[in-house]
Amino acid sequence: MHTLTNGVLTVNVSDHGAELQNIIKGDVEYLWQGDPAYWGRRSPVLFPIVGSVWEGRYRVAGKEYLLGQHGFARDMDFVCIEASQTQIRFRLESDGQTLQKYPYPFILEIAYALHEDRIDVVWEVTNPSDRPMHFQIGAHPAFFYPDYDPQSDPRGYLSFDRTEDLRCIRIKEKGCVDAVTEYPLILPEDGLYPLAKTTFDSIDTIMLQGSQISRVTLHRVDGSRWLSLAFDAPVVGIWSPPTKNAPFICLEPWYGRCDRVGYEGEYQDKDWINTLAPGEKFSSVYTIEIH
């Protein structure tokens, strides 16, 4: 475990999955603590896929591979390559084990940096091979509802940096989506979307694609801001375990998305796939701000 602190925030990060373990401001813990009765993770990185591939199988150059939901990086040990009081960087490189599941050499680096009441989370993916590399990457941080009461609604509210013409798609079958049918996400006049005990029971995930938003804020029951995520990812997932009345919500920027139901095409032709030429590097950052 590695600890970062800047006098405002204290953050702990594990080598395993390069995963955030705590976000503490004052004496308040903001990050979900992984109770397996609801969901046993805290803030896993999703790589080299986001979500599920259809029937757990995908194809590269006609050869079929098996890969579980959200890929394998979250379950591997990274190497810490740089560390200071307020910043840390981890690295994961492909090996014989990963190449059996995902036939692309890669270097994945994840960094965290504290700036006052913000955490920058940096992803860098490098293609060290002599052929194109295809991948997806995403975040899955879970945050406590600030005013959780298992018996009452609302849990809080969400707001976005766009308030009109928001449209969602939904999981349909085996963790994959109906990518054709869109559903309006209608906000009240005050722009605060209420989160109830049953919000996710029938829809599983609120999924917005096509860069519709670049900021989402979680509000307390009284409407005040609790925390925000800012990002440039083209797809965003919002999730809490259906039917479990869980005390947390996940706000998830993604460069990728699960398969369409029935998809049997090539991996490189998946929706929202990213491609790196030989020697090329992908870089991105998203920010968690504690209000």
PDB file of C-alpha atoms in Angstrom:
ATOM      1  CA  MET A   1       0.000   0.000   0.000  1.00  0.00           C
ATOM      2  CA  HIS A   2       1.217   3.493  -0.892  1.00  0.00           C
ATOM      3  CA  THR A   3       0.003   6.707   0.776  1.00  0.00           C
ATOM      4  CA  LEU A   4      -0.240  10.137  -0.867  1.00  0.00           C
ATOM      5  CA  THR A   5      -1.097  13.267   1.097  1.00  0.00           C
ATOM      6  CA  ASN A   6      -1.054  17.003   0.488  1.00  0.00           C
ATOM      7  CA  GLY A   7      -2.590  18.334   3.693  1.00  0.00           C
ATOM      8  CA  VAL A   8      -6.083  18.314   2.196  1.00  0.00           C
ATOM      9  CA  LEU A   9      -6.507  14.768   0.852  1.00  0.00           C
ATOM     10  CA  THR A  10      -5.057  11.439   1.892  1.00  0.00           C
ATOM     11  CA  VAL A  11      -5.111   8.731  -0.760  1.00  0.00           C
ATOM     12  CA  ASN A  12      -4.010   5.102  -0.519  1.00  0.00           C
ATOM     13  CA  VAL A  13      -3.223   3.026  -3.604  1.00  0.00           C
ATOM     14  CA  SER A  14      -2.435  -0.685  -3.860  1.00  0.00           C
ATOM     15  CA  ASP A  15       0.095  -2.356  -6.163  1.00  0.00           C
ATOM     16  CA  HIS A  16      -2.654  -4.885  -6.936  1.00  0.00           C
ATOM     17  CA  GLY A  17      -4.495  -3.444  -9.893  1.00  0.00           C
ATOM     18  CA  ALA A  18      -2.896  -0.037  -9.176  1.00  0.00           C
ATOM     19  CA  GLU A  19      -6.257   0.477  -7.489  1.00  0.00           C
ATOM     20  CA  LEU A  20      -7.339   3.353  -5.273  1.00  0.00           C
ATOM     21  CA  GLN A  21      -8.140   2.102  -1.772  1.00  0.00           C
ATOM     22  CA  ASN A  22      -9.072   5.300   0.065  1.00  0.00           C
ATOM     23  CA  ILE A  23      -9.919   8.935  -0.574  1.00  0.00           C
ATOM     24  CA  ILE A  24     -10.038  10.768   2.750  1.00  0.00           C
ATOM     25  CA  LYS A  25     -10.670  14.449   3.381  1.00  0.00           C
ATOM     26  CA  GLY A  26     -10.707  15.472   7.028  1.00  0.00           C
ATOM     27  CA  ASP A  27     -12.115  12.419   8.745  1.00  0.00           C
ATOM     28  CA  VAL A  28     -14.478  11.464   5.889  1.00  0.00           C
ATOM     29  CA  GLU A  29     -13.944   8.463   3.614  1.00  0.00           C
ATOM     30  CA  TYR A  30     -15.328   9.098   0.135  1.00  0.00           C
ATOM     31  CA  LEU A  31     -14.334   5.882  -1.643  1.00  0.00           C
ATOM     32  CA  TRP A  32     -16.423   2.724  -1.249  1.00  0.00           C
ATOM     33  CA  GLN A  33     -14.564   0.159   0.861  1.00  0.00           C
ATOM     34  CA  GLY A  34     -15.305  -3.015  -1.071  1.00  0.00           C
ATOM     35  CA  ASP A  35     -17.788  -4.899   1.127  1.00  0.00           C
ATOM     36  CA  PRO A  36     -18.394  -8.093  -0.919  1.00  0.00           C
ATOM     37  CA  ALA A  37     -21.988  -8.239   0.307  1.00  0.00           C
ATOM     38  CA  TYR A  38     -22.600  -5.518  -2.280  1.00  0.00           C
ATOM     39  CA  TRP A  39     -19.494  -5.336  -4.506  1.00  0.00           C
ATOM     40  CA  GLY A  40     -16.007  -6.352  -3.504  1.00  0.00           C
ATOM     41  CA  ARG A  41     -13.977  -3.784  -5.442  1.00  0.00           C
ATOM     42  CA  ARG A  42     -13.270  -0.087  -4.930  1.00  0.00           C
ATOM     43  CA  SER A  43     -11.869   1.580  -8.067  1.00  0.00           C
ATOM     44  CA  PRO A  44     -10.600  -0.974 -10.604  1.00  0.00           C
ATOM     45  CA  VAL A  45      -9.078  -0.077 -13.964  1.00  0.00           C
ATOM     46  CA  LEU A  46     -10.818  -1.756 -16.903  1.00  0.00           C
ATOM     47  CA  PHE A  47      -8.321  -3.005 -19.503  1.00  0.00           C
ATOM     48  CA  PRO A  48      -8.055  -4.202 -22.274  1.00  0.00           C
ATOM     49  CA  ILE A  49     -11.860  -4.261 -22.509  1.00  0.00           C
ATOM     50  CA  VAL A  50     -14.665  -2.335 -20.867  1.00  0.00           C
ATOM     51  CA  GLY A  51     -17.656  -4.469 -19.936  1.00  0.00           C
ATOM     52  CA  SER A  52     -18.275  -7.847 -21.522  1.00  0.00           C
ATOM     53  CA  VAL A  53     -17.545  -9.413 -24.875  1.00  0.00           C
ATOM     54  CA  TRP A  54     -20.410 -11.461 -26.275  1.00  0.00           C
ATOM     55  CA  GLU A  55     -20.448 -14.973 -24.788  1.00  0.00           C
ATOM     56  CA  GLY A  56     -17.058 -14.202 -23.193  1.00  0.00           C
ATOM     57  CA  ARG A  57     -15.306 -14.628 -26.560  1.00  0.00           C
ATOM     58  CA  TYR A  58     -13.720 -12.298 -29.080  1.00  0.00           C
ATOM     59  CA  ARG A  59     -11.738 -12.677 -32.307  1.00  0.00           C
ATOM     60  CA  VAL A  60      -8.411 -11.335 -33.545  1.00  0.00           C
ATOM     61  CA  ALA A  61      -7.483 -12.195 -37.152  1.00  0.00           C
ATOM     62  CA  GLY A  62     -10.041 -14.992 -37.048  1.00  0.00           C
ATOM     63  CA  LYS A  63      -8.629 -16.624 -33.896  1.00  0.00           C
ATOM     64  CA  GLU A  64     -10.920 -16.801 -30.882  1.00  0.00           C
ATOM     65  CA  TYR A  65      -9.899 -15.726 -27.369  1.00  0.00           C
ATOM     66  CA  LEU A  66     -11.647 -15.907 -23.992  1.00  0.00           C
ATOM     67  CA  LEU A  67     -11.771 -12.836 -21.792  1.00  0.00           C
ATOM     68  CA  GLY A  68     -13.830 -12.104 -18.682  1.00  0.00           C
ATOM     69  CA  GLN A  69     -15.714  -8.905 -17.921  1.00  0.00           C
ATOM     70  CA  HIS A  70     -13.550  -5.762 -17.782  1.00  0.00           C
ATOM     71  CA  GLY A  71     -10.352  -7.612 -18.740  1.00  0.00           C
ATOM     72  CA  PHE A  72      -7.445  -8.651 -16.531  1.00  0.00           C
ATOM     73  CA  ALA A  73      -5.443  -5.580 -15.452  1.00  0.00           C
ATOM     74  CA  ARG A  74      -7.533  -5.078 -12.319  1.00  0.00           C
ATOM     75  CA  ASP A  75      -6.433  -8.513 -11.064  1.00  0.00           C
ATOM     76  CA  MET A  76      -2.697  -8.147 -11.733  1.00  0.00           C
ATOM     77  CA  ASP A  77       0.121  -6.689  -9.659  1.00  0.00           C
ATOM     78  CA  PHE A  78       1.615  -3.493 -11.055  1.00  0.00           C
ATOM     79  CA  VAL A  79       5.130  -2.234 -10.341  1.00  0.00           C
ATOM     80  CA  CYS A  80       5.544   1.143  -8.661  1.00  0.00           C
ATOM     81  CA  ILE A  81       8.076   3.036 -10.800  1.00  0.00           C
ATOM     82  CA  GLU A  82       7.866   6.562  -9.311  1.00  0.00           C
ATOM     83  CA  ALA A  83       6.620   7.905  -5.997  1.00  0.00           C
ATOM     84  CA  SER A  84       6.621  11.113  -3.981  1.00  0.00           C
ATOM     85  CA  GLN A  85       4.428  12.522  -1.248  1.00  0.00           C
ATOM     86  CA  THR A  86       1.780  13.705  -3.711  1.00  0.00           C
ATOM     87  CA  GLN A  87       2.314  11.605  -6.869  1.00  0.00           C
ATOM     88  CA  ILE A  88       2.771   7.956  -7.795  1.00  0.00           C
ATOM     89  CA  ARG A  89       3.093   5.953 -11.015  1.00  0.00           C
ATOM     90  CA  PHE A  90       2.612   2.242 -11.696  1.00  0.00           C
ATOM     91  CA  ARG A  91       3.443   0.051 -14.685  1.00  0.00           C
ATOM     92  CA  LEU A  92       2.085  -3.220 -16.054  1.00  0.00           C
ATOM     93  CA  GLU A  93       3.648  -4.914 -19.082  1.00  0.00           C
ATOM     94  CA  SER A  94       2.381  -7.761 -21.215  1.00  0.00           C
ATOM     95  CA  ASP A  95       3.812 -11.204 -20.594  1.00  0.00           C
ATOM     96  CA  GLY A  96       3.197 -14.794 -21.609  1.00  0.00           C
ATOM     97  CA  GLN A  97       0.103 -14.947 -19.402  1.00  0.00           C
ATOM     98  CA  THR A  98      -1.564 -11.846 -20.859  1.00  0.00           C
ATOM     99  CA  LEU A  99      -0.699 -12.805 -24.437  1.00  0.00           C
ATOM    100  CA  GLN A 100      -2.724 -15.997 -24.037  1.00  0.00           C
ATOM    101  CA  LYS A 101      -5.818 -13.874 -23.352  1.00  0.00           C
ATOM    102  CA  TYR A 102      -5.022 -10.752 -25.346  1.00  0.00           C
ATOM    103  CA  PRO A 103      -2.572 -11.144 -28.237  1.00  0.00           C
ATOM    104  CA  TYR A 104      -1.090  -7.646 -28.147  1.00  0.00           C
ATOM    105  CA  PRO A 105       2.110  -6.570 -26.402  1.00  0.00           C
ATOM    106  CA  PHE A 106       1.439  -3.481 -24.266  1.00  0.00           C
ATOM    107  CA  ILE A 107       2.776  -1.185 -21.578  1.00  0.00           C
ATOM    108  CA  LEU A 108       0.102   0.251 -19.280  1.00  0.00           C
ATOM    109  CA  GLU A 109       1.001   3.014 -16.825  1.00  0.00           C
ATOM    110  CA  ILE A 110      -1.372   4.473 -14.245  1.00  0.00           C
ATOM    111  CA  ALA A 111      -0.509   7.558 -12.209  1.00  0.00           C
ATOM    112  CA  TYR A 112      -2.178   9.494  -9.409  1.00  0.00           C
ATOM    113  CA  ALA A 113      -1.414  13.109  -8.509  1.00  0.00           C
ATOM    114  CA  LEU A 114      -2.913  15.269  -5.762  1.00  0.00           C
ATOM    115  CA  HIS A 115      -3.690  18.962  -6.370  1.00  0.00           C
ATOM    116  CA  GLU A 116      -5.455  20.610  -3.415  1.00  0.00           C
ATOM    117  CA  ASP A 117      -8.851  18.855  -3.291  1.00  0.00           C
ATOM    118  CA  ARG A 118      -8.429  17.063  -6.652  1.00  0.00           C
ATOM    119  CA  ILE A 119      -6.966  13.758  -7.757  1.00  0.00           C
ATOM    120  CA  ASP A 120      -5.733  13.447 -11.334  1.00  0.00           C
ATOM    121  CA  VAL A 121      -5.808   9.850 -12.586  1.00  0.00           C
ATOM    122  CA  VAL A 122      -3.558   9.415 -15.612  1.00  0.00           C
ATOM    123  CA  TRP A 123      -3.587   6.490 -18.050  1.00  0.00           C
ATOM    124  CA  GLU A 124      -0.861   5.850 -20.611  1.00  0.00           C
ATOM    125  CA  VAL A 125      -0.970   2.888 -22.985  1.00  0.00           C
ATOM    126  CA  THR A 126       2.023   2.237 -25.234  1.00  0.00           C
ATOM    127  CA  ASN A 127       2.241  -0.157 -28.159  1.00  0.00           C
ATOM    128  CA  PRO A 128       5.804  -1.586 -28.086  1.00  0.00           C
ATOM    129  CA  SER A 129       5.235  -3.954 -31.024  1.00  0.00           C
ATOM    130  CA  ASP A 130       5.618  -3.641 -34.784  1.00  0.00           C
ATOM    131  CA  ARG A 131       1.901  -4.021 -35.572  1.00  0.00           C
ATOM    132  CA  PRO A 132      -1.241  -2.056 -34.661  1.00  0.00           C
ATOM    133  CA  MET A 133      -2.709  -2.587 -31.211  1.00  0.00           C
ATOM    134  CA  HIS A 134      -6.402  -2.357 -30.332  1.00  0.00           C
ATOM    135  CA  PHE A 135      -7.726  -1.808 -26.812  1.00  0.00           C
ATOM    136  CA  GLN A 136     -10.283  -0.254 -24.515  1.00  0.00           C
ATOM    137  CA  ILE A 137      -9.706   1.296 -21.087  1.00  0.00           C
ATOM    138  CA  GLY A 138     -12.004   2.631 -18.408  1.00  0.00           C
ATOM    139  CA  ALA A 139     -12.446   3.581 -14.771  1.00  0.00           C
ATOM    140  CA  HIS A 140     -14.854   2.092 -12.222  1.00  0.00           C
ATOM    141  CA  PRO A 141     -14.547   4.199  -9.020  1.00  0.00           C
ATOM    142  CA  ALA A 142     -17.272   3.719  -6.412  1.00  0.00           C
ATOM    143  CA  PHE A 143     -18.256   6.453  -3.964  1.00  0.00           C
ATOM    144  CA  PHE A 144     -20.269   6.348  -0.767  1.00  0.00           C
ATOM    145  CA  TYR A 145     -23.606   8.099  -0.846  1.00  0.00           C
ATOM    146  CA  PRO A 146     -23.000  10.966   1.604  1.00  0.00           C
ATOM    147  CA  ASP A 147     -26.411  10.695   3.303  1.00  0.00           C
ATOM    148  CA  TYR A 148     -27.120   6.985   2.961  1.00  0.00           C
ATOM    149  CA  ASP A 149     -30.183   5.751   4.812  1.00  0.00           C
ATOM    150  CA  PRO A 150     -31.338   2.291   3.698  1.00  0.00           C
ATOM    151  CA  GLN A 151     -34.943   3.147   4.479  1.00  0.00           C
ATOM    152  CA  SER A 152     -35.320   6.495   2.729  1.00  0.00           C
ATOM    153  CA  ASP A 153     -35.153   8.226  -0.647  1.00  0.00           C
ATOM    154  CA  PRO A 154     -33.553  10.029  -2.298  1.00  0.00           C
ATOM    155  CA  ARG A 155     -29.978   8.872  -1.833  1.00  0.00           C
ATOM    156  CA  GLY A 156     -28.791  12.130  -3.377  1.00  0.00           C
ATOM    157  CA  TYR A 157     -28.683  13.613  -6.853  1.00  0.00           C
ATOM    158  CA  LEU A 158     -26.559  13.746  -9.969  1.00  0.00           C
ATOM    159  CA  SER A 159     -25.963  16.750 -12.186  1.00  0.00           C
ATOM    160  CA  PHE A 160     -24.184  17.018 -15.524  1.00  0.00           C
ATOM    161  CA  ASP A 161     -22.533  19.725 -17.575  1.00  0.00           C
ATOM    162  CA  ARG A 162     -25.309  19.251 -20.125  1.00  0.00           C
ATOM    163  CA  THR A 163     -28.989  19.261 -19.180  1.00  0.00           C
ATOM    164  CA  GLU A 164     -30.920  18.729 -22.422  1.00  0.00           C
ATOM    165  CA  ASP A 165     -31.241  15.952 -25.005  1.00  0.00           C
ATOM    166  CA  LEU A 166     -29.316  13.381 -22.978  1.00  0.00           C
ATOM    167  CA  ARG A 167     -29.863   9.858 -24.270  1.00  0.00           C
ATOM    168  CA  CYS A 168     -28.866   6.481 -22.803  1.00  0.00           C
ATOM    169  CA  ILE A 169     -28.490   2.930 -23.986  1.00  0.00           C
ATOM    170  CA  ARG A 170     -28.983  -0.105 -21.759  1.00  0.00           C
ATOM    171  CA  ILE A 171     -27.663  -3.541 -20.996  1.00  0.00           C
ATOM    172  CA  LYS A 172     -29.950  -6.087 -22.639  1.00  0.00           C
ATOM    173  CA  GLU A 173     -28.486  -9.582 -22.333  1.00  0.00           C
ATOM    174  CA  LYS A 174     -25.379 -11.294 -20.896  1.00  0.00           C
ATOM    175  CA  GLY A 175     -23.769  -7.991 -20.003  1.00  0.00           C
ATOM    176  CA  CYS A 176     -24.073  -6.644 -23.559  1.00  0.00           C
ATOM    177  CA  VAL A 177     -26.107  -3.754 -24.921  1.00  0.00           C
ATOM    178  CA  ASP A 178     -28.899  -2.953 -27.266  1.00  0.00           C
ATOM    179  CA  ALA A 179     -26.943  -0.243 -29.086  1.00  0.00           C
ATOM    180  CA  VAL A 180     -29.865   0.808 -31.290  1.00  0.00           C
ATOM    181  CA  THR A 181     -32.570   1.734 -28.799  1.00  0.00           C
ATOM    182  CA  GLU A 182     -31.946   5.026 -26.984  1.00  0.00           C
ATOM    183  CA  TYR A 183     -33.786   6.241 -23.899  1.00  0.00           C
ATOM    184  CA  PRO A 184     -34.067   9.886 -22.839  1.00  0.00           C
ATOM    185  CA  LEU A 185     -32.456  10.875 -19.543  1.00  0.00           C
ATOM    186  CA  ILE A 186     -34.862  13.582 -18.447  1.00  0.00           C
ATOM    187  CA  LEU A 187     -33.690  16.006 -15.780  1.00  0.00           C
ATOM    188  CA  PRO A 188     -35.945  18.165 -13.589  1.00  0.00           C
ATOM    189  CA  GLU A 189     -35.865  21.934 -14.026  1.00  0.00           C
ATOM    190  CA  ASP A 190     -33.194  22.295 -11.338  1.00  0.00           C
ATOM    191  CA  GLY A 191     -30.960  19.864 -13.260  1.00  0.00           C
ATOM    192  CA  LEU A 192     -30.676  17.436 -10.322  1.00  0.00           C
ATOM    193  CA  TYR A 193     -31.382  13.809 -11.233  1.00  0.00           C
ATOM    194  CA  PRO A 194     -32.715  11.981  -8.139  1.00  0.00           C
ATOM    195  CA  LEU A 195     -31.109   8.708  -7.054  1.00  0.00           C
ATOM    196  CA  ALA A 196     -33.549   6.352  -5.385  1.00  0.00           C
ATOM    197  CA  LYS A 197     -33.290   2.881  -3.820  1.00  0.00           C
ATOM    198  CA  THR A 198     -34.694   1.384  -7.026  1.00  0.00           C
ATOM    199  CA  THR A 199     -33.015   3.604  -9.660  1.00  0.00           C
ATOM    200  CA  PHE A 200     -30.811   0.808 -11.019  1.00  0.00           C
ATOM    201  CA  ASP A 201     -33.100  -2.173 -10.377  1.00  0.00           C
ATOM    202  CA  SER A 202     -34.543  -2.304 -13.886  1.00  0.00           C
ATOM    203  CA  ILE A 203     -31.874  -0.518 -15.948  1.00  0.00           C
ATOM    204  CA  ASP A 204     -28.629  -1.856 -14.368  1.00  0.00           C
ATOM    205  CA  THR A 205     -26.446   0.911 -15.838  1.00  0.00           C
ATOM    206  CA  ILE A 206     -27.075   4.442 -17.073  1.00  0.00           C
ATOM    207  CA  MET A 207     -24.828   4.521 -20.140  1.00  0.00           C
ATOM    208  CA  LEU A 208     -24.214   7.706 -22.129  1.00  0.00           C
ATOM    209  CA  GLN A 209     -22.087   7.488 -25.267  1.00  0.00           C
ATOM    210  CA  GLY A 210     -20.883   9.920 -27.885  1.00  0.00           C
ATOM    211  CA  SER A 211     -19.222  12.489 -25.554  1.00  0.00           C
ATOM    212  CA  GLN A 212     -22.579  13.822 -24.364  1.00  0.00           C
ATOM    213  CA  ILE A 213     -21.111  14.949 -21.041  1.00  0.00           C
ATOM    214  CA  SER A 214     -17.661  15.721 -19.666  1.00  0.00           C
ATOM    215  CA  ARG A 215     -18.514  16.250 -15.997  1.00  0.00           C
ATOM    216  CA  VAL A 216     -20.802  14.538 -13.485  1.00  0.00           C
ATOM    217  CA  THR A 217     -21.389  15.706  -9.908  1.00  0.00           C
ATOM    218  CA  LEU A 218     -22.809  13.755  -6.969  1.00  0.00           C
ATOM    219  CA  HIS A 219     -24.949  15.932  -4.673  1.00  0.00           C
ATOM    220  CA  ARG A 220     -26.090  15.445  -1.106  1.00  0.00           C
ATOM    221  CA  VAL A 221     -29.757  15.107  -0.200  1.00  0.00           C
ATOM    222  CA  ASP A 222     -29.877  18.865   0.500  1.00  0.00           C
ATOM    223  CA  GLY A 223     -28.591  19.528  -3.049  1.00  0.00           C
ATOM    224  CA  SER A 224     -25.078  20.634  -2.096  1.00  0.00           C
ATOM    225  CA  ARG A 225     -22.182  19.257  -4.115  1.00  0.00           C
ATOM    226  CA  TRP A 226     -20.300  16.262  -2.703  1.00  0.00           C
ATOM    227  CA  LEU A 227     -17.821  15.271  -5.409  1.00  0.00           C
ATOM    228  CA  SER A 228     -17.317  15.547  -9.163  1.00  0.00           C
ATOM    229  CA  LEU A 229     -15.589  13.682 -11.964  1.00  0.00           C
ATOM    230  CA  ALA A 230     -14.279  15.548 -15.016  1.00  0.00           C
ATOM    231  CA  PHE A 231     -13.102  13.648 -18.115  1.00  0.00           C
ATOM    232  CA  ASP A 232     -12.907  13.617 -21.889  1.00  0.00           C
ATOM    233  CA  ALA A 233     -13.888   9.951 -22.325  1.00  0.00           C
ATOM    234  CA  PRO A 234     -16.533   9.347 -25.012  1.00  0.00           C
ATOM    235  CA  VAL A 235     -18.626   6.925 -22.935  1.00  0.00           C
ATOM    236  CA  VAL A 236     -19.776   7.196 -19.319  1.00  0.00           C
ATOM    237  CA  GLY A 237     -21.365   4.513 -17.165  1.00  0.00           C
ATOM    238  CA  ILE A 238     -23.268   5.165 -13.933  1.00  0.00           C
ATOM    239  CA  TRP A 239     -23.996   2.083 -11.845  1.00  0.00           C
ATOM    240  CA  SER A 240     -24.983   0.731  -8.471  1.00  0.00           C
ATOM    241  CA  PRO A 241     -25.752  -2.964  -7.848  1.00  0.00           C
ATOM    242  CA  PRO A 242     -29.373  -3.603  -8.860  1.00  0.00           C
ATOM    243  CA  THR A 243     -31.825  -4.786  -6.176  1.00  0.00           C
ATOM    244  CA  LYS A 244     -29.215  -4.539  -3.372  1.00  0.00           C
ATOM    245  CA  ASN A 245     -30.094  -1.129  -1.909  1.00  0.00           C
ATOM    246  CA  ALA A 246     -26.347  -0.445  -1.958  1.00  0.00           C
ATOM    247  CA  PRO A 247     -24.682   2.482  -0.103  1.00  0.00           C
ATOM    248  CA  PHE A 248     -22.602   3.622  -3.070  1.00  0.00           C
ATOM    249  CA  ILE A 249     -22.637   4.683  -6.708  1.00  0.00           C
ATOM    250  CA  CYS A 250     -20.021   4.227  -9.456  1.00  0.00           C
ATOM    251  CA  LEU A 251     -19.201   7.091 -11.840  1.00  0.00           C
ATOM    252  CA  GLU A 252     -17.229   5.599 -14.725  1.00  0.00           C
ATOM    253  CA  PRO A 253     -15.476   7.337 -17.660  1.00  0.00           C
ATOM    254  CA  TRP A 254     -14.759   4.819 -20.431  1.00  0.00           C
ATOM    255  CA  TYR A 255     -12.779   4.713 -23.650  1.00  0.00           C
ATOM    256  CA  GLY A 256     -14.795   1.719 -24.741  1.00  0.00           C
ATOM    257  CA  ARG A 257     -17.968  -0.194 -24.035  1.00  0.00           C
ATOM    258  CA  CYS A 258     -19.314  -3.730 -23.861  1.00  0.00           C
ATOM    259  CA  ASP A 259     -20.282  -5.569 -27.038  1.00  0.00           C
ATOM    260  CA  ARG A 260     -23.582  -5.272 -28.778  1.00  0.00           C
ATOM    261  CA  VAL A 261     -25.820  -8.276 -28.159  1.00  0.00           C
ATOM    262  CA  GLY A 262     -24.836 -11.011 -30.629  1.00  0.00           C
ATOM    263  CA  TYR A 263     -21.613  -9.335 -31.805  1.00  0.00           C
ATOM    264  CA  GLU A 264     -19.336 -11.851 -33.543  1.00  0.00           C
ATOM    265  CA  GLY A 265     -17.109  -9.546 -35.568  1.00  0.00           C
ATOM    266  CA  GLU A 266     -13.425  -8.830 -35.158  1.00  0.00           C
ATOM    267  CA  TYR A 267     -12.144  -7.204 -31.973  1.00  0.00           C
ATOM    268  CA  GLN A 268     -10.671  -4.297 -33.957  1.00  0.00           C
ATOM    269  CA  ASP A 269     -14.173  -3.486 -35.264  1.00  0.00           C
ATOM    270  CA  LYS A 270     -15.868  -3.303 -31.846  1.00  0.00           C
ATOM    271  CA  ASP A 271     -17.767  -0.145 -30.945  1.00  0.00           C
ATOM    272  CA  TRP A 272     -15.535   2.475 -29.307  1.00  0.00           C
ATOM    273  CA  ILE A 273     -12.277   0.623 -29.907  1.00  0.00           C
ATOM    274  CA  ASN A 274      -8.948   2.492 -29.687  1.00  0.00           C
ATOM    275  CA  THR A 275      -6.049   1.805 -32.037  1.00  0.00           C
ATOM    276  CA  LEU A 276      -2.343   2.500 -31.572  1.00  0.00           C
ATOM    277  CA  ALA A 277       0.213   2.330 -34.353  1.00  0.00           C
ATOM    278  CA  PRO A 278       3.570   0.660 -33.588  1.00  0.00           C
ATOM    279  CA  GLY A 279       5.451   2.715 -31.000  1.00  0.00           C
ATOM    280  CA  GLU A 280       2.495   5.058 -30.433  1.00  0.00           C
ATOM    281  CA  LYS A 281       1.212   6.118 -26.984  1.00  0.00           C
ATOM    282  CA  PHE A 282      -2.326   6.850 -25.786  1.00  0.00           C
ATOM    283  CA  SER A 283      -2.641   9.296 -22.868  1.00  0.00           C
ATOM    284  CA  SER A 284      -5.664  10.441 -20.917  1.00  0.00           C
ATOM    285  CA  VAL A 285      -6.569  11.893 -17.536  1.00  0.00           C
ATOM    286  CA  TYR A 286      -9.705  12.141 -15.472  1.00  0.00           C
ATOM    287  CA  THR A 287     -10.097  14.156 -12.280  1.00  0.00           C
ATOM    288  CA  ILE A 288     -11.899  13.418  -9.021  1.00  0.00           C
ATOM    289  CA  GLU A 289     -12.733  16.606  -7.133  1.00  0.00           C
ATOM    290  CA  ILE A 290     -13.891  16.522  -3.511  1.00  0.00           C
ATOM    291  CA  HIS A 291     -16.165  19.454  -2.654  1.00  0.00           C
TER     292      HIS A 291
END
